[in-house]
Amino acid sequence: MLIDDREVMTGILKRGVAGPVEVGPLGLAGDEQADLSVHGGPGKAIYAYPSEHYPFWQTVRAQARAAAWGETLVPGALGENLTIAGLLEDQVCVGDVLRFPDCELAVSEPRFPCFKFNAAMGFKQASKLMVQNSWCGFYLDVRHPGTLRAGEAFEWVPGPQEVGIAELFRARVAPHRR
């Protein structure tokens, strides 16, 4: 990806996949992370993002003239490799489990945006908007490998409910917002 006239390695540009995808301990088959110091690994094997936030991002991209009005973002456009519906950051907690028909994933931590997110969205305030709204999505640890399919339903199994994703996100970004 070209950012400020320099080529930057990134795995943020995701595409939907038709058919089943293997889920291993380190993530989805065929998916890659460019910077393993902040993405990937057992606790960050999969990045989930709620589809409910997509209309907001479509609108602000159009307002920033990064996209045409009415242009639809496709699943994966926010860097996630799992677009989900029905589970938001203010509902989910560290330790919650997403049980799919053929695999099981556990919520591990929020995602924190970087300059690559701004570039993928096409405007420099994207990360700031993600922080202001706490619409960060969350990383998942693979508890039981298997397969996933686009659109597949999952069962949300609440864990200990000790630390919420939005709460943890706000706590970690607070020192940087001063």
N, CA, C and O of each residue as an XYZ file, in Angstrom:
712
protein
N       0.851     -1.162      0.000
C       0.000      0.000      0.000
C       0.901      1.231      0.000
O       1.903      1.267      0.714
N       0.553      2.228     -0.790
C       1.309      3.468     -0.861
C       0.742      4.452      0.157
O      -0.427      4.830      0.075
N       1.574      4.869      1.122
C       1.166      5.817      2.156
C       2.211      6.915      2.220
O       3.388      6.651      2.465
N       1.775      8.154      1.997
C       2.687      9.303      2.000
C       3.906      9.053      1.109
O       5.047      9.270      1.518
N       3.645      8.602     -0.090
C       4.675      8.379     -1.115
C       5.686      7.283     -0.776
O       6.779      7.255     -1.342
N       5.336      6.396      0.129
C       6.228      5.263      0.381
C       5.414      3.980      0.441
O       4.262      3.969      0.875
N       6.034      2.921      0.000
C       5.389      1.605     -0.008
C       5.459      1.006      1.393
O       6.533      0.922      1.988
N       4.308      0.592      1.913
C       4.220      0.045      3.264
C       3.597     -1.342      3.186
O       2.571     -1.536      2.535
N       4.224     -2.305      3.855
C       3.660     -3.653      3.927
C       2.426     -3.616      4.818
O       2.448     -3.019      5.894
N       1.357     -4.251      4.369
C       0.138     -4.281      5.164
C      -0.703     -5.495      4.813
O      -0.632     -6.026      3.705
N      -1.491     -5.917      5.772
C      -2.460     -6.983      5.542
C      -3.874     -6.458      5.715
O      -4.816     -7.243      5.817
N      -4.037     -5.127      5.750
C      -5.339     -4.532      6.050
C      -6.341     -4.675      4.906
O      -7.549     -4.617      5.135
N      -5.866     -4.856      3.708
C      -6.769     -4.925      2.556
C      -7.302     -6.346      2.404
O      -6.645     -7.207      1.819
N      -8.486     -6.579      2.929
C      -9.084     -7.920      2.943
C     -10.151     -8.054      1.864
O     -10.717     -7.060      1.409
N     -10.417     -9.284      1.463
C     -11.469     -9.599      0.485
C     -12.297    -10.763      1.000
O     -11.804    -11.646      1.702
N     -13.569    -10.736      0.630
C     -14.444    -11.838      0.997
C     -14.029    -13.126      0.307
O     -13.401    -13.105     -0.751
N     -14.382    -14.232      0.914
C     -14.051    -15.544      0.373
C     -15.331    -16.355      0.257
O     -16.128    -16.415      1.193
N     -15.519    -16.975     -0.895
C     -16.665    -17.874     -1.086
C     -16.259    -19.274     -0.635
O     -15.158    -19.737     -0.933
N     -17.139    -19.927      0.071
C     -16.854    -21.286      0.518
C     -16.203    -21.319      1.877
O     -15.957    -20.276      2.482
N     -15.921    -22.518      2.361
C     -15.338    -22.662      3.700
C     -13.876    -22.216      3.739
O     -13.140    -22.362      2.763
N     -13.475    -21.671      4.886
C     -12.094    -21.245      5.112
C     -11.588    -21.972      6.356
O     -12.250    -21.989      7.393
N     -10.420    -22.563      6.235
C      -9.815    -23.260      7.374
C      -9.424    -22.257      8.458
O      -8.859    -21.201      8.171
N      -9.731    -22.601      9.693
C      -9.358    -21.798     10.854
C      -8.355    -22.610     11.656
O      -8.676    -23.669     12.195
N      -7.128    -22.092     11.726
C      -6.086    -22.755     12.501
C      -5.758    -21.950     13.743
O      -6.358    -20.899     13.967
N      -4.831    -22.410     14.547
C      -4.479    -21.720     15.793
C      -4.022    -20.275     15.594
O      -4.177    -19.444     16.488
N      -3.456    -19.975     14.417
C      -2.957    -18.626     14.156
C      -3.846    -17.824     13.220
O      -3.466    -16.728     12.806
N      -5.026    -18.345     12.873
C      -5.941    -17.560     12.054
C      -6.498    -18.303     10.870
O      -6.534    -19.533     10.836
N      -6.936    -17.521      9.893
C      -7.596    -18.057      8.706
C      -6.590    -18.420      7.624
O      -5.637    -17.678      7.388
N      -6.795    -19.548      6.970
C      -5.924    -19.964      5.867
C      -5.964    -18.900      4.774
O      -7.036    -18.424      4.400
N      -4.802    -18.535      4.271
C      -4.711    -17.562      3.190
C      -4.710    -16.119      3.649
O      -4.552    -15.215      2.828
N      -4.881    -15.880      4.939
C      -4.865    -14.517      5.467
C      -3.479    -14.244      6.033
O      -2.825    -15.138      6.569
N      -3.046    -13.003      5.905
C      -1.717    -12.659      6.381
C      -1.744    -11.352      7.150
O      -2.589    -10.492      6.897
N      -0.820    -11.202      8.089
C      -0.593     -9.957      8.801
C       0.820     -9.508      8.465
O       1.744    -10.320      8.413
N       0.982     -8.207      8.236
C       2.292     -7.690      7.849
C       3.174     -7.382      9.051
O       4.388     -7.573      8.983
N       2.598     -6.914     10.139
C       3.371     -6.520     11.312
C       2.956     -7.387     12.494
O       2.001     -7.071     13.204
N       3.673     -8.469     12.695
C       3.316     -9.428     13.742
C       3.570     -8.910     15.153
O       3.198     -9.570     16.123
N       4.198     -7.740     15.288
C       4.371     -7.170     16.626
C       3.061     -6.604     17.160
O       2.908     -6.451     18.372
N       2.112     -6.291     16.275
C       0.826     -5.733     16.713
C      -0.387     -6.497     16.193
O      -1.499     -6.287     16.679
N      -0.194     -7.371     15.224
C      -1.301     -8.148     14.654
C      -0.903     -9.612     14.578
O       0.274     -9.938     14.424
N      -1.879    -10.483     14.686
C      -1.624    -11.909     14.532
C      -1.126    -12.558     15.806
O      -0.998    -11.915     16.848
N      -0.852    -13.835     15.699
C      -0.432    -14.615     16.852
C      -1.637    -15.242     17.522
O      -2.773    -14.960     17.141
N      -1.409    -16.084     18.510
C      -2.519    -16.818     19.127
C      -3.645    -15.943     19.680
O      -4.811    -16.266     19.454
N      -3.355    -14.865     20.385
C      -4.400    -14.022     20.956
C      -5.057    -13.088     19.966
O      -6.104    -12.508     20.255
N      -4.452    -12.936     18.800
C      -4.965    -12.028     17.771
C      -5.089    -12.761     16.441
O      -4.789    -12.204     15.385
N      -5.525    -13.988     16.501
C      -5.587    -14.827     15.303
C      -6.605    -14.321     14.294
O      -6.380    -14.407     13.087
N      -7.727    -13.793     14.784
C      -8.806    -13.326     13.912
C      -9.274    -11.977     14.426
O      -9.397    -11.767     15.632
N      -9.536    -11.061     13.494
C     -10.050     -9.740     13.848
C     -11.496     -9.647     13.384
O     -11.776     -9.729     12.188
N     -12.416     -9.477     14.333
C     -13.851     -9.378     14.037
C     -14.291     -7.920     14.105
O     -13.853     -7.166     14.974
N     -15.164     -7.534     13.175
C     -15.688     -6.160     13.169
C     -17.185     -6.198     12.891
O     -17.625     -6.894     11.977
N     -17.978     -5.454     13.674
C     -19.437     -5.458     13.506
C     -19.897     -4.767     12.219
O     -19.490     -3.643     11.925
N     -20.734     -5.441     11.477
C     -21.283     -4.868     10.240
C     -22.181     -3.674     10.526
O     -22.405     -2.849      9.641
N     -22.699     -3.567     11.742
C     -23.577     -2.454     12.106
C     -22.891     -1.096     11.968
O     -23.571     -0.080     11.823
N     -21.561     -1.059     12.011
C     -20.832      0.209     11.893
C     -20.581      0.616     10.438
O     -20.175      1.749     10.182
N     -20.811     -0.271      9.503
C     -20.514      0.013      8.098
C     -21.230      1.247      7.550
O     -20.590      2.033      6.851
N     -22.528      1.469      7.825
C     -23.183      2.679      7.299
C     -22.491      3.971      7.754
O     -22.376      4.916      6.974
N     -22.036      4.017      8.999
C     -21.302      5.183      9.496
C     -20.049      5.419      8.657
O     -19.804      6.537      8.202
N     -19.257      4.369      8.454
C     -18.007      4.517      7.706
C     -18.265      4.897      6.248
O     -17.509      5.675      5.667
N     -19.309      4.362      5.668
C     -19.661      4.737      4.293
C     -19.975      6.227      4.225
O     -19.547      6.908      3.293
N     -20.716      6.737      5.200
C     -21.086      8.153      5.219
C     -19.880      9.055      5.439
O     -19.697     10.023      4.701
N     -19.050      8.756      6.445
C     -17.909      9.637      6.714
C     -16.872      9.577      5.596
O     -16.183     10.568      5.352
N     -16.745      8.454      4.920
C     -15.843      8.393      3.763
C     -16.348      9.297      2.649
O     -15.559      9.970      1.986
N     -17.652      9.315      2.442
C     -18.226     10.198      1.421
C     -18.058     11.661      1.836
O     -17.718     12.501      1.003
N     -18.289     11.971      3.095
C     -18.114     13.344      3.580
C     -16.669     13.811      3.424
O     -16.421     14.984      3.148
N     -15.726     12.905      3.599
C     -14.303     13.228      3.462
C     -13.844     13.191      2.005
O     -12.672     13.421      1.709
N     -14.763     12.905      1.113
C     -14.485     12.782     -0.325
C     -13.490     11.653     -0.631
O     -12.730     11.717     -1.597
N     -13.517     10.628      0.214
C     -12.686      9.445     -0.002
C     -13.444      8.387     -0.791
O     -12.863      7.408     -1.258
N     -14.762      8.599     -0.935
C     -15.617      7.666     -1.674
C     -16.830      8.436     -2.179
O     -17.152      9.516     -1.683
N     -17.487      7.866     -3.164
C     -18.707      8.481     -3.695
C     -19.868      8.233     -2.736
O     -19.887      7.229     -2.023
N     -20.836      9.150     -2.722
C     -22.044      8.937     -1.927
C     -22.727      7.678     -2.427
O     -22.868      7.479     -3.634
N     -23.145      6.846     -1.521
C     -23.817      5.604     -1.889
C     -22.875      4.451     -2.164
O     -23.325      3.324     -2.371
N     -21.565      4.710     -2.171
C     -20.602      3.624     -2.386
C     -20.626      2.695     -1.174
O     -20.506      3.140     -0.033
N     -20.781      1.424     -1.434
C     -20.895      0.430     -0.374
C     -19.535     -0.172     -0.046
O     -18.783     -0.561     -0.939
N     -19.235     -0.242      1.228
C     -18.032     -0.942      1.667
C     -18.322     -2.438      1.694
O     -19.390     -2.864      2.133
N     -17.382     -3.214      1.233
C     -17.556     -4.669      1.234
C     -16.999     -5.244      2.538
O     -16.103     -4.648      3.134
N     -17.509     -6.384      2.987
C     -16.962     -7.007      4.192
C     -15.442     -7.163      4.084
O     -14.917     -7.597      3.058
N     -14.761     -6.803      5.148
C     -13.306     -6.828      5.167
C     -12.689     -5.467      4.917
O     -11.480     -5.302      5.082
N     -13.492     -4.486      4.523
C     -12.981     -3.165      4.164
C     -12.347     -2.427      5.338
O     -11.548     -1.514      5.130
N     -12.683     -2.804      6.548
C     -12.107     -2.140      7.716
C     -10.924     -2.922      8.282
O     -10.473     -2.659      9.397
N     -10.433     -3.870      7.518
C      -9.256     -4.640      7.907
C      -9.568     -5.931      8.624
O      -8.667     -6.708      8.940
N     -10.856     -6.164      8.884
C     -11.230     -7.383      9.602
C     -11.215     -8.589      8.674
O     -11.428     -8.464      7.468
N     -10.964     -9.746      9.247
C     -11.086    -10.971      8.466
C     -12.314    -11.768      8.885
O     -12.506    -12.903      8.448
N     -13.152    -11.162      9.743
C     -14.436    -11.749     10.099
C     -15.415    -10.610     10.377
O     -15.326     -9.945     11.408
N     -16.340    -10.393      9.461
C     -17.381     -9.384      9.650
C     -18.561    -10.078     10.309
O     -19.077    -11.068      9.790
N     -18.987     -9.555     11.455
C     -20.063    -10.192     12.211
C     -21.256     -9.247     12.323
O     -21.125     -8.041     12.112
N     -22.401     -9.796     12.650
C     -23.604     -8.997     12.889
C     -24.208     -9.413     14.222
O     -24.221    -10.593     14.572
N     -24.707     -8.427     14.959
C     -25.430     -8.725     16.183
C     -24.621     -8.704     17.460
O     -25.138     -9.068     18.516
N     -23.368     -8.290     17.397
C     -22.532     -8.267     18.596
C     -21.602     -7.058     18.520
O     -20.684     -7.019     17.701
N     -21.851     -6.079     19.381
C     -21.099     -4.825     19.368
C     -20.084     -4.759     20.505
O     -20.143     -5.536     21.458
N     -19.156     -3.818     20.383
C     -18.080     -3.664     21.354
C     -18.582     -3.388     22.773
O     -17.941     -3.800     23.739
N     -19.709     -2.704     22.914
C     -20.214     -2.415     24.260
C     -20.997     -3.587     24.864
O     -21.464     -3.493     25.999
N     -21.144     -4.677     24.126
C     -21.812     -5.880     24.629
C     -20.830     -6.990     24.982
O     -21.051     -7.755     25.921
N     -19.756     -7.069     24.227
C     -18.846     -8.207     24.320
C     -17.727     -7.936     25.326
O     -17.264     -6.805     25.476
N     -17.310     -8.985     25.999
C     -16.252     -8.905     27.013
C     -15.122     -9.876     26.691
O     -15.308    -10.865     25.982
N     -13.951     -9.566     27.229
C     -12.825    -10.485     27.127
C     -13.261    -11.811     27.752
O     -13.803    -11.837     28.857
N     -13.022    -12.898     27.042
C     -13.390    -14.224     27.523
C     -14.697    -14.750     26.966
O     -14.992    -15.937     27.102
N     -15.493    -13.880     26.335
C     -16.709    -14.365     25.679
C     -16.316    -15.304     24.542
O     -15.228    -15.183     23.979
N     -17.190    -16.225     24.212
C     -16.914    -17.217     23.171
C     -17.919    -17.068     22.039
O     -19.111    -16.870     22.272
N     -17.424    -17.165     20.814
C     -18.271    -17.228     19.626
C     -18.187    -18.658     19.124
O     -17.143    -19.104     18.648
N     -19.289    -19.362     19.235
C     -19.333    -20.773     18.860
C     -19.979    -20.892     17.481
O     -21.180    -20.674     17.318
N     -19.159    -21.243     16.498
C     -19.620    -21.478     15.132
C     -19.855    -22.975     14.967
O     -19.408    -23.755     15.808
N     -20.547    -23.400     13.905
C     -20.817    -24.830     13.737
C     -19.567    -25.711     13.755
O     -19.618    -26.847     14.228
N     -18.426    -25.185     13.233
C     -17.252    -26.042     13.120
C     -16.001    -25.483     13.795
O     -14.920    -26.048     13.631
N     -16.115    -24.392     14.548
C     -14.963    -23.880     15.291
C     -15.450    -23.010     16.443
O     -16.616    -22.619     16.504
N     -14.529    -22.720     17.349
C     -14.879    -21.910     18.514
C     -13.796    -20.864     18.721
O     -12.605    -21.177     18.731
N     -14.229    -19.605     18.887
C     -13.319    -18.476     19.021
C     -13.611    -17.739     20.319
O     -14.769    -17.634     20.722
N     -12.572    -17.224     20.983
C     -12.744    -16.496     22.241
C     -12.261    -15.058     22.084
O     -11.202    -14.815     21.506
N     -13.029    -14.118     22.593
C     -12.685    -12.697     22.539
C     -11.469    -12.453     23.425
O     -11.453    -12.846     24.591
N     -10.439    -11.793     22.857
C      -9.204    -11.590     23.610
C      -8.902    -10.126     23.929
O      -8.451     -9.826     25.034
N      -9.137     -9.215     22.994
C      -8.824     -7.804     23.233
C      -9.354     -6.939     22.098
O      -9.692     -7.447     21.029
N      -9.429     -5.610     22.334
C      -9.849     -4.713     21.258
C      -8.727     -4.513     20.244
O      -7.558     -4.783     20.520
N      -9.108     -4.041     19.088
C      -8.125     -3.670     18.065
C      -7.869     -2.171     18.194
O      -8.789     -1.400     18.466
N      -6.632     -1.768     18.002
C      -6.260     -0.363     18.059
C      -5.826      0.075     16.670
O      -4.952     -0.550     16.070
N      -6.429      1.148     16.148
C      -6.130      1.562     14.776
C      -4.758      2.222     14.662
O      -4.225      2.761     15.632
N      -4.206      2.164     13.460
C      -2.929      2.806     13.185
C      -3.046      3.591     11.879
O      -4.127      3.687     11.298
N      -1.942      4.143     11.431
C      -1.930      4.958     10.222
C      -2.393      4.182      8.993
O      -2.883      4.783      8.037
N      -2.249      2.877      9.003
C      -2.692      2.072      7.863
C      -4.216      2.075      7.749
O      -4.755      1.982      6.646
N      -4.910      2.182      8.878
C      -6.371      2.273      8.848
C      -6.790      3.570      8.159
O      -7.713      3.570      7.345
N      -6.119      4.671      8.480
C      -6.410      5.940      7.804
C      -6.248      5.790      6.295
O      -7.097      6.243      5.528
N      -5.176      5.163      5.878
C      -4.919      4.983      4.444
C      -5.974      4.094      3.800
O      -6.438      4.387      2.698
N      -6.355      3.019      4.467
C      -7.368      2.113      3.914
C      -8.720      2.804      3.784
O      -9.452      2.554      2.827
N      -9.059      3.670      4.737
C     -10.329      4.400      4.700
C     -10.271      5.589      3.744
O     -11.303      6.067      3.275
N      -9.054      6.062      3.460
C      -8.898      7.142      2.490
C      -8.936      8.540      3.064
O      -8.994      9.514      2.313
N      -8.903      8.662      4.395
C      -8.844     10.001      4.991
C      -8.154      9.931      6.352
O      -8.242      8.922      7.051
N      -7.470     11.012      6.718
C      -6.575     11.013      7.877
C      -7.259     11.018      9.239
O      -6.590     10.793     10.248
N      -8.549     11.261      9.305
C      -9.238     11.303     10.591
C      -9.926      9.979     10.950
O     -10.616      9.902     11.967
N      -9.751      8.954     10.140
C     -10.452      7.681     10.362
C     -10.111      7.067     11.722
O     -11.009      6.653     12.454
N      -8.834      7.006     12.061
C      -8.439      6.430     13.355
C      -9.027      7.228     14.508
O      -9.483      6.657     15.499
N      -9.017      8.548     14.377
C      -9.579      9.402     15.423
C     -11.067      9.114     15.611
O     -11.545      9.053     16.744
N     -11.798      8.938     14.520
C     -13.224      8.623     14.614
C     -13.453      7.254     15.250
O     -14.398      7.074     16.019
N     -12.592      6.293     14.932
C     -12.715      4.975     15.551
C     -12.529      5.092     17.064
O     -13.268      4.481     17.836
N     -11.546      5.876     17.476
C     -11.277      6.058     18.903
C     -12.435      6.785     19.582
O     -12.873      6.375     20.657
N     -12.934      7.855     18.970
C     -14.029      8.622     19.573
C     -15.282      7.778     19.787
O     -15.982      7.953     20.785
N     -15.567      6.870     18.868
C     -16.768      6.045     18.951
C     -16.555      4.716     19.677
O     -17.522      4.028     20.003
N     -15.311      4.357     19.929
C     -14.953      3.042     20.491
C     -15.477      1.909     19.612
O     -15.840      0.841     20.105
N     -15.510      2.158     18.316
C     -15.943      1.148     17.344
C     -14.702      0.480     16.771
O     -14.349      0.673     15.607
N     -14.058     -0.301     17.610
C     -12.744     -0.852     17.309
C     -12.772     -2.284     16.795
O     -11.797     -2.739     16.197
N     -13.856     -2.995     17.012
C     -13.846     -4.423     16.742
C     -13.019     -5.125     17.806
O     -12.611     -4.509     18.791
N     -12.772     -6.411     17.609
C     -12.032     -7.149     18.630
C     -11.329     -8.356     18.029
O     -11.750     -8.930     17.024
N     -10.236     -8.710     18.697
C      -9.467     -9.881     18.295
C     -10.043    -11.127     18.950
O     -10.651    -11.086     20.020
N      -9.820    -12.240     18.251
C     -10.309    -13.536     18.716
C      -9.172    -14.543     18.753
O      -8.331    -14.589     17.854
N      -9.162    -15.330     19.786
C      -8.246    -16.448     19.945
C      -8.978    -17.699     19.452
O     -10.179    -17.842     19.683
N      -8.281    -18.587     18.789
C      -8.908    -19.817     18.290
C      -8.874    -20.869     19.395
O      -7.807    -21.361     19.761
N     -10.043    -21.209     19.921
C     -10.150    -22.237     20.964
C     -10.202    -23.628     20.350
O      -9.543    -24.557     20.816
N     -11.003    -23.750     19.288
C     -11.127    -25.021     18.582
C     -11.057    -24.744     17.090
O     -11.980    -24.148     16.534
N      -9.966    -25.167     16.418
C      -9.842    -24.961     14.976
C     -10.942    -25.693     14.213
O     -11.590    -26.597     14.740
N     -11.133    -25.291     12.983
C     -12.141    -25.912     12.122
C     -12.287    -25.120     10.842
O     -11.293    -24.800     10.190
N     -13.516    -24.801     10.477
C     -13.769    -23.984      9.285
C     -14.836    -22.936      9.600
O     -15.636    -23.080     10.524
N     -14.812    -21.875      8.788
C     -15.825    -20.817      8.821
C     -16.327    -20.595      7.408
O     -15.611    -20.846      6.439
N     -17.563    -20.122      7.293
C     -18.142    -19.725      6.010
C     -18.737    -18.329      6.169
O     -19.263    -17.989      7.229
N     -18.653    -17.530      5.121
C     -19.271    -16.202      5.134
C     -20.753    -16.333      5.435
O     -21.439    -17.182      4.866
N     -21.243    -15.488      6.331
C     -22.657    -15.482      6.673
C     -23.086    -16.526      7.679
O     -24.263    -16.601      8.032
N     -22.157    -17.326      8.143
C     -22.481    -18.405      9.075
C     -22.900    -17.842     10.445
O     -22.259    -16.932     10.971
N     -23.963    -18.387     11.003
C     -24.439    -17.962     12.318
C     -23.517    -18.496     13.412
O     -22.845    -19.513     13.245
N     -23.507    -17.781     14.529
C     -22.724    -18.225     15.679
C     -23.548    -18.038     16.945
O     -24.502    -17.261     16.985
N     -23.152    -18.772     17.971
C     -23.762    -18.613     19.286
C     -22.796    -17.808     20.148
O     -21.614    -18.139     20.240
N     -23.296    -16.763     20.771
C     -22.489    -15.952     21.684
C     -22.631    -16.536     23.080
O     -23.733    -16.588     23.627
N     -21.515    -16.975     23.656
C     -21.508    -17.556     24.995
C     -20.751    -16.595     25.913
O     -19.522    -16.553     25.879
N     -21.474    -15.821     26.733
C     -20.790    -14.872     27.612
C     -19.803    -15.566     28.544
O     -20.070    -16.644     29.076
N     -18.657    -14.917     28.724
C     -17.639    -15.417     29.643
C     -17.837    -14.809     31.019
O     -18.974    -14.592     31.437
N     -16.749    -14.528     31.735
C     -16.859    -14.014     33.099
C     -17.430    -12.590     33.200
O     -17.795    -12.156     34.293
N     -17.512    -11.863     32.090
C     -18.080    -10.509     32.062
C     -17.344     -9.552     33.001
O     -17.965     -8.740     33.686
N     -16.023     -9.656     33.023
C     -15.224     -8.802     33.903
C     -14.770     -7.518     33.229
O     -14.800     -6.454     33.847
N     -14.346     -7.603     31.959
C     -13.835     -6.431     31.251
C     -14.450     -6.387     29.861
O     -14.255     -7.295     29.053
N     -15.195     -5.320     29.592
C     -15.807     -5.148     28.281
C     -14.805     -4.636     27.262
O     -13.851     -3.944     27.617
N     -15.016     -4.972     26.002
C     -14.119     -4.539     24.928
C     -14.098     -3.021     24.803
O     -13.018     -2.434     24.744
N     -15.255     -2.370     24.761
C     -15.295     -0.905     24.640
C     -14.642     -0.248     25.855
O     -13.920      0.739     25.721
N     -14.898     -0.798     27.034
C     -14.317     -0.277     28.277
C     -12.788     -0.389     28.248
O     -12.089      0.565     28.589
N     -12.279     -1.535     27.848
C     -10.834     -1.751     27.766
C     -10.212     -0.853     26.704
O      -9.134     -0.297     26.911
N     -10.884     -0.711     25.578
C     -10.399      0.158     24.506
C     -10.258      1.593     25.018
O      -9.210      2.216     24.846
N     -11.315      2.115     25.647
C     -11.281      3.495     26.154
C     -10.181      3.675     27.201
O      -9.510      4.706     27.221
N      -9.995      2.688     28.064
C      -8.956      2.779     29.095
C      -7.563      2.821     28.478
O      -6.692      3.549     28.954
N      -7.353      2.054     27.437
C      -6.013      2.002     26.823
C      -5.717      3.215     25.953
O      -4.555      3.597     25.819
N      -6.733      3.830     25.357
C      -6.469      5.005     24.512
C      -6.489      6.301     25.312
O      -5.993      7.317     24.826
N      -7.046      6.303     26.525
C      -7.160      7.519     27.339
C      -5.822      8.230     27.546
O      -5.771      9.449     27.382
N      -4.735      7.536     27.898
C      -3.463      8.244     28.092
C      -2.949      8.929     26.822
O      -2.194      9.897     26.909
N      -3.346      8.443     25.658
C      -2.863      8.987     24.390
C      -3.727     10.135     23.884
O      -3.354     10.803     22.920
N      -4.867     10.375     24.511
C      -5.796     11.401     24.045
C      -5.567     12.740     24.729
O      -6.260     13.708     24.414
N      -4.640     12.824     25.633
C      -4.400     14.072     26.382
C      -3.570     15.032     25.596
O      -3.274     16.127     26.073
